[in-house]
XYZ file of C-alpha atoms in Angstrom:
764
model
C 259.515 135.778 102.311
C 257.904 135.396 98.897
C 254.355 135.837 97.623
C 252.809 133.491 95.099
C 253.137 135.416 91.822
C 250.071 136.006 89.685
C 249.829 134.234 86.373
C 250.342 136.267 83.218
C 246.662 135.795 82.364
C 245.543 137.047 85.756
C 247.862 140.062 85.568
C 246.570 140.990 82.120
C 242.942 140.723 83.233
C 243.643 142.876 86.292
C 245.333 145.460 84.079
C 242.387 145.596 81.681
C 239.891 146.007 84.531
C 241.957 148.654 86.312
C 242.365 150.598 83.066
C 239.049 149.877 81.413
C 238.598 153.481 80.246
C 241.933 153.289 78.409
C 241.536 149.832 76.906
C 237.960 150.497 75.794
C 236.163 153.492 74.374
C 232.878 155.053 75.370
C 230.105 155.360 72.826
C 226.424 156.182 72.792
C 224.156 153.420 71.574
C 221.698 155.963 70.107
C 224.249 158.264 68.492
C 223.919 156.869 64.991
C 227.213 155.336 63.912
C 228.352 152.383 65.960
C 231.965 151.617 66.763
C 231.653 148.472 64.668
C 231.073 150.598 61.581
C 234.433 152.370 61.795
C 236.817 151.337 59.065
C 240.008 152.789 60.447
C 241.600 153.335 63.805
C 241.763 156.946 65.105
C 245.233 158.472 64.682
C 245.302 159.581 68.326
C 243.429 157.074 70.480
C 244.041 158.996 73.721
C 242.618 162.147 72.152
C 239.616 160.215 70.886
C 238.972 158.770 74.315
C 239.181 162.214 75.912
C 236.737 163.623 73.363
C 234.375 160.760 74.017
C 234.620 161.509 77.730
C 233.722 165.174 77.138
C 230.838 164.104 74.919
C 229.596 161.765 77.621
C 229.589 164.529 80.238
C 227.486 166.698 77.920
C 224.971 163.942 77.233
C 224.382 162.596 80.702
C 222.035 164.353 83.113
C 222.134 164.253 86.936
C 219.136 161.946 87.040
C 220.963 159.472 84.817
C 223.386 158.635 87.584
C 222.632 156.267 90.397
C 224.227 157.903 93.406
C 226.191 155.660 95.687
C 225.969 156.866 99.286
C 228.470 154.341 100.585
C 232.111 155.007 101.263
C 233.176 153.168 98.150
C 232.011 156.127 96.114
C 235.103 157.938 97.339
C 237.505 155.081 97.137
C 239.926 156.998 94.960
C 238.882 155.007 91.919
C 239.222 157.297 88.894
C 236.694 155.266 86.963
C 233.951 155.561 89.554
C 234.654 159.178 90.459
C 234.678 160.245 86.816
C 231.731 158.341 85.475
C 229.734 157.518 88.585
C 228.761 154.090 89.894
C 226.572 153.319 86.906
C 225.380 154.936 83.707
C 222.241 154.599 81.706
C 222.260 152.000 78.974
C 222.555 154.573 76.161
C 226.218 154.996 77.167
C 228.330 151.909 76.776
C 231.882 150.651 76.574
C 233.270 148.858 73.548
C 236.694 147.446 72.768
C 238.866 149.954 70.946
C 239.710 147.224 68.452
C 236.385 145.999 66.993
C 238.004 142.771 65.763
C 239.136 141.569 69.183
C 237.671 138.262 70.348
C 238.297 136.646 73.723
C 237.770 132.911 74.345
C 235.269 131.866 76.977
C 237.726 131.379 79.843
C 239.216 134.863 79.369
C 235.789 136.461 78.884
C 234.419 134.866 82.037
C 237.394 135.879 84.177
C 237.206 139.428 82.842
C 233.528 139.743 83.742
C 234.026 138.221 87.185
C 236.955 140.523 87.899
C 234.962 143.613 86.878
C 232.244 142.457 89.239
C 234.656 141.829 92.111
C 236.151 145.331 91.932
C 232.685 146.912 91.556
C 233.195 148.180 88.027
C 230.498 146.073 86.404
C 227.493 148.222 85.553
C 225.098 148.910 82.708
C 227.897 150.507 80.668
C 230.808 148.138 81.169
C 228.755 144.983 80.683
C 228.227 146.111 77.084
C 231.792 145.131 76.170
C 230.646 141.490 76.331
C 229.130 141.536 72.871
C 228.977 138.037 71.309
C 231.199 139.124 68.420
C 233.945 140.032 70.918
C 233.465 137.586 73.797
C 232.095 134.167 74.656
C 230.313 133.464 77.937
C 229.491 129.965 79.132
C 229.680 130.686 82.836
C 228.282 133.929 84.263
C 229.393 135.138 87.728
C 228.153 138.517 89.041
C 228.520 139.177 92.766
C 229.393 142.824 93.417
C 227.966 144.782 90.513
C 226.836 148.369 91.126
C 223.279 149.231 90.066
C 223.060 146.595 87.347
C 219.593 146.667 85.723
C 217.652 143.988 83.795
C 217.861 146.033 80.587
C 221.627 145.692 80.543
C 221.375 141.918 80.932
C 219.673 141.699 77.549
C 223.152 141.180 76.154
C 223.007 137.625 77.542
C 220.473 136.514 74.920
C 223.183 136.058 72.324
C 225.418 133.928 74.560
C 225.132 130.181 75.131
C 225.396 129.988 78.909
C 225.561 126.811 80.974
C 226.083 128.169 84.493
C 224.750 131.363 86.091
C 225.610 132.939 89.443
C 224.044 136.347 90.029
C 223.713 137.155 93.711
C 222.437 140.079 95.783
C 221.432 142.361 92.927
C 218.527 144.457 94.281
C 217.340 145.731 90.881
C 217.030 142.334 89.241
C 214.274 139.815 89.861
C 214.363 136.200 88.834
C 211.775 136.437 86.067
C 213.462 139.465 84.479
C 216.736 137.575 84.562
C 215.268 134.508 82.880
C 213.648 136.698 80.222
C 217.129 137.975 79.324
C 218.370 134.475 78.510
C 218.359 133.051 74.995
C 216.437 129.941 73.995
C 219.606 127.841 73.858
C 220.490 128.828 77.415
C 216.962 128.047 78.670
C 217.150 124.569 77.113
C 220.664 123.771 78.376
C 221.242 125.651 81.635
C 222.865 123.404 84.262
C 223.271 125.567 87.382
C 221.445 128.654 88.603
C 222.433 130.603 91.724
C 220.199 133.608 92.400
C 220.899 134.089 96.114
C 219.400 137.338 97.370
C 217.614 138.099 94.066
C 214.038 139.373 94.144
C 211.075 137.414 92.867
C 208.112 139.123 91.205
C 205.415 140.401 93.562
C 203.047 137.561 92.650
C 205.835 134.957 92.924
C 205.220 133.499 89.478
C 207.443 130.432 89.111
C 206.427 129.451 85.566
C 209.700 130.552 83.998
C 211.657 128.448 86.490
C 209.750 125.403 85.349
C 211.167 125.799 81.814
C 214.717 125.042 82.988
C 214.323 121.319 82.320
C 218.037 120.560 82.283
C 218.766 122.344 85.552
C 220.808 120.250 87.975
C 221.594 122.773 90.702
C 219.378 125.574 92.026
C 220.229 128.083 94.764
C 217.355 130.381 95.771
C 218.615 131.135 99.278
C 217.704 134.441 100.923
C 214.785 135.077 98.550
C 210.965 135.058 98.726
C 210.966 131.509 97.401
C 208.103 129.621 99.093
C 206.144 126.374 99.245
C 204.552 126.993 95.839
C 207.935 127.461 94.215
C 209.293 124.302 95.850
C 206.318 122.352 94.518
C 206.931 123.679 90.988
C 210.620 122.790 90.808
C 210.136 119.386 92.484
C 207.416 118.509 89.978
C 208.849 119.994 86.776
C 212.646 119.863 87.042
C 213.419 116.167 86.755
C 217.204 116.617 86.511
C 217.486 118.614 89.726
C 220.037 117.156 92.148
C 221.186 120.116 94.262
C 218.757 122.464 96.040
C 219.541 125.362 98.398
C 216.435 126.867 100.023
C 218.217 128.454 102.989
C 216.612 131.562 104.507
C 213.549 131.319 102.271
C 209.835 131.349 103.127
C 209.501 127.610 102.692
C 207.647 126.071 105.634
C 206.777 122.647 104.182
C 209.326 120.428 102.423
C 206.775 117.745 101.441
C 207.229 118.458 97.680
C 210.751 116.999 97.935
C 209.165 113.548 98.036
C 208.463 113.949 94.305
C 212.185 114.077 93.524
C 213.585 112.017 96.376
C 215.346 109.655 93.991
C 217.360 112.529 92.497
C 218.198 114.851 95.384
C 221.805 114.522 96.517
C 222.403 117.963 98.026
C 219.918 119.791 100.252
C 220.654 123.020 102.143
C 217.898 124.455 104.322
C 219.797 126.647 106.749
C 217.460 128.896 108.736
C 214.265 127.455 107.240
C 211.402 127.675 109.755
C 209.295 124.594 109.070
C 205.762 124.413 110.404
C 205.920 120.712 111.348
C 209.427 119.680 112.492
C 208.498 116.054 113.136
C 207.057 115.654 109.629
C 210.128 117.386 108.190
C 212.377 114.869 109.923
C 210.444 111.980 108.384
C 210.659 113.523 104.903
C 214.394 114.041 105.188
C 214.810 110.382 106.112
C 213.167 109.458 102.797
C 215.874 111.303 100.841
C 218.157 108.286 100.875
C 220.493 109.522 98.106
C 221.678 112.554 100.073
C 225.422 113.143 100.229
C 225.114 116.694 101.639
C 222.596 117.894 104.231
C 222.519 121.301 105.905
C 219.873 121.718 108.633
C 221.702 124.391 110.635
C 219.543 126.933 112.434
C 219.652 130.659 112.913
C 218.663 130.187 116.526
C 218.270 127.099 118.638
C 214.723 125.743 118.508
C 213.720 122.707 120.531
C 211.349 121.066 117.978
C 213.903 120.979 115.110
C 216.481 119.763 117.574
C 214.338 116.701 118.297
C 213.807 116.017 114.580
C 217.559 116.143 113.928
C 218.225 113.792 116.832
C 215.672 111.375 115.324
C 217.445 111.493 111.957
C 220.850 110.878 113.499
C 219.667 107.969 115.664
C 217.810 106.173 112.852
C 219.761 103.131 111.800
C 221.167 103.134 108.237
C 219.836 106.649 107.553
C 221.610 108.430 104.677
C 224.370 105.849 104.127
C 226.072 107.988 101.442
C 226.158 111.193 103.485
C 229.585 112.870 103.513
C 228.665 116.356 104.767
C 226.291 117.209 107.613
C 225.678 120.592 109.217
C 223.670 120.644 112.460
C 225.002 123.948 113.795
C 222.916 125.780 116.400
C 221.018 122.591 117.172
C 222.221 121.194 120.455
C 222.475 117.528 119.619
C 223.765 115.428 122.566
C 227.445 114.553 122.406
C 226.832 110.801 122.621
C 224.485 110.981 119.607
C 227.229 112.684 117.582
C 229.788 110.040 118.573
C 227.521 107.153 117.589
C 226.574 108.837 114.322
C 230.192 109.305 113.254
C 230.957 105.664 114.025
C 228.200 104.507 111.672
C 229.025 106.965 108.845
C 232.539 106.276 107.641
C 232.145 108.458 104.533
C 231.749 111.674 106.522
C 234.138 114.435 105.460
C 232.543 117.487 107.092
C 230.537 118.101 110.265
C 229.191 121.536 111.267
C 228.868 122.000 115.041
C 228.888 125.767 115.457
C 227.078 126.954 118.577
C 226.401 130.609 119.319
C 226.915 130.059 123.041
C 229.533 127.285 122.769
C 227.463 124.510 124.337
C 229.957 121.855 123.287
C 232.997 121.593 125.523
C 236.482 122.111 124.119
C 237.434 118.665 125.415
C 234.651 117.017 123.401
C 235.456 118.909 120.191
C 239.197 118.299 120.484
C 238.591 114.615 121.194
C 236.487 114.357 118.017
C 239.270 115.984 116.031
C 241.803 113.515 117.441
C 239.535 110.525 116.723
C 238.751 111.647 113.169
C 241.834 113.554 111.930
C 240.680 113.465 108.287
C 237.257 114.880 109.127
C 236.761 118.663 108.783
C 234.967 120.187 111.766
C 233.468 123.672 111.847
C 233.293 124.436 115.551
C 234.732 126.602 118.312
C 236.946 123.986 119.923
C 240.396 124.934 118.588
C 242.125 127.185 116.090
C 241.757 124.823 113.143
C 238.027 124.377 113.706
C 237.506 128.122 114.108
C 239.252 128.849 110.811
C 237.004 126.279 109.156
C 234.025 128.405 110.206
C 235.425 131.407 108.355
C 236.197 129.314 105.291
C 232.871 127.509 105.224
C 230.337 130.197 106.097
C 230.860 133.302 104.009
C 227.246 134.449 104.394
C 226.266 133.505 107.957
C 226.779 136.552 110.094
C 226.119 134.959 113.484
C 228.568 132.126 112.877
C 231.257 134.488 111.637
C 230.852 136.783 114.622
C 231.193 133.810 116.984
C 234.384 132.736 115.225
C 235.780 136.305 115.296
C 235.126 136.452 119.033
C 236.938 133.148 119.437
C 239.905 134.303 117.333
C 240.098 137.475 119.385
C 240.165 135.523 122.648
C 242.785 133.078 121.341
C 245.048 135.849 120.066
C 244.457 138.149 123.048
C 245.539 135.614 125.627
C 248.484 134.172 123.787
C 247.093 130.854 122.569
C 248.840 131.522 119.279
C 248.403 130.328 115.692
C 250.687 128.190 113.593
C 250.029 130.205 110.431
C 249.123 133.807 111.238
C 249.036 134.814 107.586
C 246.401 132.196 106.795
C 244.190 133.478 109.609
C 244.535 137.097 108.476
C 243.741 136.240 104.851
C 240.664 134.227 105.815
C 239.402 137.095 107.999
C 239.856 139.535 105.112
C 237.906 137.299 102.722
C 235.058 136.926 105.209
C 234.834 140.667 105.751
C 234.806 141.391 102.023
C 231.992 138.894 101.553
C 229.830 140.236 104.369
C 230.578 143.813 105.373
C 232.181 145.533 102.407
C 230.418 144.305 99.275
C 226.811 143.788 100.297
C 224.312 144.318 103.061
C 223.935 141.591 105.638
C 221.334 138.928 104.933
C 219.896 138.968 108.419
C 217.269 141.372 109.825
C 219.666 143.379 112.012
C 219.306 146.746 113.662
C 220.919 149.673 111.855
C 224.675 149.511 112.100
C 224.754 146.116 113.795
C 226.285 144.447 110.747
C 229.437 146.487 111.234
C 230.042 144.785 114.573
C 231.603 141.989 112.538
C 233.950 144.418 110.809
C 234.917 146.149 114.039
C 235.628 142.808 115.697
C 237.707 141.821 112.670
C 239.870 144.900 113.206
C 240.591 143.775 116.757
C 241.501 140.290 115.549
C 243.820 141.554 112.813
C 245.486 143.930 115.252
C 246.139 141.179 117.808
C 247.407 138.821 115.129
C 249.826 141.381 113.659
C 251.008 142.896 116.927
C 254.730 143.377 117.525
C 256.999 140.804 115.843
C 254.060 138.829 114.454
C 253.735 141.498 111.780
C 257.072 140.395 110.325
C 255.774 136.835 109.926
C 253.199 138.023 107.391
C 254.042 138.865 103.799
C 253.861 142.605 102.927
C 251.148 141.861 100.356
C 248.948 140.399 103.076
C 249.664 143.334 105.366
C 248.626 145.785 102.669
C 245.425 143.840 102.065
C 244.728 143.997 105.797
C 245.132 147.771 105.828
C 242.900 148.221 102.777
C 240.254 146.093 104.472
C 240.514 148.076 107.718
C 240.332 151.397 105.876
C 237.120 150.335 104.178
C 235.587 149.082 107.416
C 236.381 152.318 109.199
C 234.988 154.419 106.351
C 231.696 152.548 106.519
C 231.621 152.558 110.320
C 232.080 156.326 110.427
C 229.230 156.852 107.971
C 226.765 154.984 110.204
C 228.068 156.753 113.311
C 229.710 153.718 114.866
C 233.247 155.003 115.045
C 233.038 156.591 118.494
C 234.832 153.939 120.510
C 238.215 155.002 121.887
C 239.509 151.439 122.014
C 238.769 150.729 118.365
C 240.218 154.072 117.361
C 243.451 153.148 119.135
C 243.488 149.685 117.565
C 242.899 151.163 114.118
C 245.708 153.672 114.440
C 248.200 151.157 115.827
C 247.356 148.683 113.099
C 248.008 151.298 110.429
C 251.325 152.194 112.005
C 252.330 148.532 112.080
C 251.648 147.645 108.476
C 251.065 150.739 106.392
C 253.988 153.096 106.635
C 256.462 151.905 104.055
C 256.306 154.883 101.669
C 254.931 152.818 98.821
C 253.427 155.524 96.645
C 251.041 153.256 94.688
C 249.601 152.015 97.966
C 248.995 155.534 99.248
C 247.521 156.599 95.935
C 245.176 153.649 95.922
C 243.850 154.432 99.384
C 243.664 158.215 99.203
C 239.921 157.869 98.681
C 239.563 156.662 102.251
C 241.555 159.665 103.468
C 239.075 161.784 101.521
C 236.167 159.986 103.184
C 237.515 160.668 106.663
C 238.181 164.291 105.762
C 234.650 164.720 104.479
C 233.277 163.596 107.815
C 235.462 166.083 109.676
C 234.067 168.884 107.492
C 230.541 167.653 108.200
C 231.194 167.748 111.947
C 232.638 171.255 111.749
C 229.694 172.558 109.742
C 227.214 171.171 112.245
C 229.347 172.156 115.251
C 229.450 168.551 116.437
C 232.614 168.574 118.550
C 232.177 165.129 120.010
C 234.107 161.939 120.681
C 233.785 160.848 117.064
C 235.431 164.041 115.793
C 238.162 163.532 118.366
C 238.775 160.025 117.000
C 238.842 161.276 113.411
C 241.388 164.007 114.122
C 243.560 161.623 116.129
C 243.637 159.274 113.145
C 245.197 161.986 111.014
C 247.616 162.893 113.775
C 248.833 159.318 113.976
C 248.833 158.363 110.309
C 250.907 161.430 109.386
C 253.592 160.768 112.007
C 256.832 159.952 110.174
C 254.790 159.343 106.995
C 255.528 161.974 104.294
C 253.372 160.065 101.809
C 250.267 160.449 103.938
C 251.088 164.104 104.627
C 251.168 164.801 100.896
C 247.818 163.103 100.364
C 246.190 165.126 103.141
C 247.558 168.374 101.708
C 246.395 167.401 98.232
C 242.905 166.650 99.561
C 242.664 170.141 101.135
C 243.098 168.655 104.591
C 245.087 171.632 105.856
C 242.219 174.009 105.096
C 239.780 171.706 106.912
C 241.991 171.508 109.998
C 242.541 175.247 109.925
C 238.780 175.850 109.865
C 238.466 173.527 112.832
C 241.115 175.446 114.778
C 239.550 178.782 113.871
C 236.172 177.691 115.217
C 237.435 176.166 118.465
C 240.054 178.812 119.201
C 237.299 181.422 119.081
C 235.756 180.006 122.262
C 236.812 181.487 125.637
C 238.939 179.033 127.663
C 236.187 178.452 130.230
C 233.851 177.248 127.458
C 236.257 174.641 126.122
C 235.668 171.122 127.377
C 238.371 168.482 127.651
C 237.238 166.919 124.399
C 237.584 170.283 122.613
C 241.171 170.601 123.784
C 241.876 167.066 122.594
C 240.506 167.926 119.146
C 242.645 171.080 118.965
C 245.768 169.152 119.971
C 245.108 166.403 117.414
C 244.629 168.973 114.641
C 247.830 170.799 115.633
C 249.698 167.495 115.881
C 248.700 166.658 112.310
C 249.803 170.073 111.063
C 253.083 169.712 112.947
C 253.733 166.399 111.182
C 253.007 168.057 107.832
C 255.324 170.966 108.687
C 258.165 168.486 109.167
C 257.986 167.695 105.423
C 260.208 170.344 103.831
C 258.458 170.538 100.463
C 255.047 171.052 102.128
C 256.003 174.038 104.300
C 255.088 176.526 101.613
C 251.442 175.475 102.099
C 251.526 177.129 105.550
C 252.624 180.549 104.354
C 249.351 182.390 104.795
C 249.104 185.339 107.166
C 245.873 184.229 108.810
C 247.280 180.773 109.492
C 250.559 182.098 110.926
C 248.597 184.486 113.140
C 246.382 181.669 114.395
C 249.331 179.418 115.294
C 251.143 182.312 116.977
C 248.004 183.057 118.988
C 247.804 179.419 120.149
C 251.357 179.649 121.526
C 249.888 181.385 124.589
C 247.308 178.674 125.257
C 246.722 177.554 128.850
C 246.903 173.982 127.557
C 250.580 172.874 127.558
C 250.243 170.512 124.601
C 248.480 173.158 122.499
C 251.323 175.609 123.054
C 253.937 172.922 122.469
C 252.423 171.786 119.143
C 252.006 175.374 117.947
C 255.657 176.033 118.775
C 256.652 172.936 116.829
C 254.822 174.171 113.727
C 256.469 177.601 113.960
C 259.902 176.067 114.553
C 259.623 173.977 111.396
C 258.421 176.947 109.362
C 261.098 179.316 110.691
C 263.744 176.695 109.875
C 262.838 177.202 106.213
C 264.779 180.478 106.358
C 264.573 183.470 104.039
C 263.729 181.280 101.059
C 260.386 180.343 102.652
C 259.633 183.794 104.133
C 260.524 185.876 101.078
C 257.291 187.858 101.166
C 257.268 188.758 104.853
C 260.614 189.020 106.608
C 259.091 191.191 109.368
C 256.607 188.460 110.242
C 259.437 185.916 110.253
C 261.386 188.001 112.784
C 258.366 188.530 115.048
C 257.486 184.803 114.986
C 261.077 183.877 115.823
C 261.159 186.316 118.753
C 257.787 185.117 119.985
C 258.890 181.465 119.791
C 262.107 182.212 121.701
C 260.292 184.093 124.465
C 257.587 181.426 124.800
C 259.957 178.469 125.095
C 262.160 180.276 127.624
C 259.097 180.765 129.833
C 258.167 177.065 129.803
C 258.763 174.981 132.866
C 261.433 172.356 132.271
C 259.144 169.429 133.162
C 255.514 170.084 132.369
C 254.455 166.444 132.424
C 254.677 163.947 129.574
C 253.402 166.012 126.658
C 254.312 163.911 123.634
C 255.920 160.710 122.463
C 258.298 160.329 119.538
C 259.062 157.390 117.294
C 262.290 159.020 116.148
C 264.450 162.044 116.953
C 265.378 162.637 113.307
C 262.945 165.570 112.750
C 264.257 167.246 115.918
C 267.874 166.623 114.912
C 267.242 168.509 111.673
C 266.025 171.531 113.642
C 268.908 171.261 116.093
C 271.286 171.796 113.163
C 269.857 175.269 112.478
C 272.792 176.951 114.232
C 271.935 180.396 112.829
C 268.332 180.327 114.158
C 268.463 180.082 117.987
C 264.656 179.975 118.438
C 264.384 176.837 116.301
C 267.319 175.194 118.090
C 265.834 176.096 121.450
C 262.503 174.408 120.741
C 264.189 171.239 119.430
C 266.583 171.067 122.401
C 263.712 171.653 124.835
C 261.694 168.845 123.209
C 264.586 166.357 123.408
C 265.418 167.299 127.001
C 261.752 167.005 127.934
C 261.240 163.416 126.756
C 264.688 162.235 127.899
C 264.073 163.663 131.334
C 260.520 162.368 131.619
C 260.866 158.997 129.815
C 264.573 158.245 130.279
C 264.211 154.474 129.939
C 262.657 154.815 126.524
C 264.344 157.826 124.953
C 267.947 157.737 126.165
C 268.643 154.464 124.310
C 266.821 155.803 121.228
C 268.887 158.999 121.285
C 272.149 157.034 121.366
C 270.939 154.589 118.710
C 270.136 157.391 116.253
C 273.518 159.104 116.702
C 272.312 161.778 119.092
C 275.562 162.022 121.043
C 277.518 163.278 118.051
C 274.754 165.756 117.127
C 274.693 167.115 120.681
C 278.471 167.628 120.613
C 278.276 169.540 117.335
C 275.467 171.670 118.744
C 277.568 172.595 121.798
C 280.402 173.577 119.498
C 278.428 175.550 116.889
C 275.412 177.042 118.659
C 275.504 180.742 119.538
C 272.714 180.485 122.126
C 273.607 180.044 125.803
C 270.079 178.749 126.518
C 270.436 176.054 123.866
C 273.794 174.965 125.264
C 272.307 174.687 128.761
C 269.573 172.372 127.485
C 272.132 170.269 125.590
C 274.192 169.873 128.759
C 271.031 168.775 130.601
C 270.398 166.148 127.914
C 273.983 164.873 128.299
C 273.396 164.599 132.034
C 270.277 162.471 131.426
C 272.369 160.165 129.245
C 275.090 159.917 131.896
C 272.526 159.127 134.591
C 270.968 156.403 132.496
C 272.931 153.129 132.418
C 273.026 152.126 128.756
């Protein structure tokens, strides 16, 4: 299984963006000498960069930083954690080599990449000085806190195409004021989706773009007055997107009907649908028409039917979107017969009015025609590919994917489906707010549903059909979704918690250090929320889910254990145990016990990592775990015993400062385990016996051996069908024989003989 390798150019651009603070230097624009004035290179560039960093920290004030409250602020990105999401314009980046110059294709890819990874801000955009870079095409989609002042750098570039979308601090007039005269006279395309207009909606600057051929003002305050201005003044305009705007009358389009080839008016609420239908019929040069609706409305439905039943209407049309308008099936059939140039037809319905038989029959009759619908897997994937910014359509397709994958319909190319889902989620949930007026938190329903889809698609052996790169991208996507969902209080669903954990276990645990390092920010986000819950004494279902995540993601995963220790996770979990263990047993609810067990389970997983055991050697922690050995809750006592067993197995080297405490803990562990009933119900489940085998080899420490033997006998006696084969597979028979031969404890030998009896009773 091979991944498509990146080009050398792409790899270099990614490296520059990921290491921008090393490749470039920070300087203050009002500090006197500019970087361009330097005549020689510093002898120690790293030292110079560090000094600049210290200087920056002295200069900036708290109110100079735009605080990012989203989870991405803790994404583990050194750049963003060190310098904040954006800096004021008096601090800027510049290339370390003042003589560097990048051609336009490299410059444009570099800027777009910085935007995509959310590193484009008022400071980093300053590296695109005209003496160092050339910009003809400008693409900014995911910038953080970019302000109009920073865009002043564009005046010195000759730009032909601009795409700046969903930037809340930039309005259209401020943007146009930042453009040079050459750009104003020659600009070909302008996409300002989601950009603000001035309060008085002054469209005079738009009218100066005489050479403009394509204009996208979707999801803005653009209105009838603006449409009249561009239709009257912009004679070269061929493509117009007025989706989700305040336009209610499209009559001005008559003034440019001879030019318009592409018209998108998704979600536009026209005041006179019948008149709108007549106007659209006059646009005879159309090759692309999008009249899809947010919600089904009867009047627009009738206008669309009139358009589609008018003979010889739009003879050049190759793309038509009538989604969420229930056009009769016979009208669609007749329309396709009379329009042989059609290449795309949008038929998405929120309540699936079209039958699967009808949609599949259309696909069979027109195999070269691309359908976006809910009829079959191919049509559903087309929805995800086509509509990156239509929440309702995407949610419908996610629901359909979930149903298909849940009930075994299957997909020919699972990897393609997973990648398309990831792209849709990044476009809608992770990098910007939703464009629809939704209730708080509702937008994350799409992300949560995506998790279910990815989990179903990658379940069991299907995971092996997907390239590791794709699996890692899926995990990164899921981690981000969960971080955001927790922040808005949505992560309180036991099912989604289970799905999340299982998905991580399927595709994450491969001990790839760079992957863990990259995602440690999300671990930090989850840990921060646990601390918040502890501080506010909110011991609820959400805290239970959070602690169970750590329990599961640390199981047989030393890399994750190390990250949690490094992020002070042990101290947080210890505080949690201290608080809850202070309650009398009759005050503890079931959910409290579950939280305690999840916290202890996480600590037990950490204790299995030999090099991390020294982190446990604090008297108050040892006392707490020893106290929990006597808990009335079987799992609490079992997990506490497991932690002590792992620590005691460290021997004198680990307990150098307190041999007396080591002896008392060992005696306490021995006494406690001997008093346990042999079968206390199914306490735990194991993925592997290897950690227990290591403890079973501690022949000179009977208490440790006893706990390990008890644990193995417990699961083999209670879940024989599952664990007897696993024990044999991992070489357990030989280890048991050596234990019988070398152990000095009669109790341990009795348990080993019981385990052998379970193996003999089970037919392997």
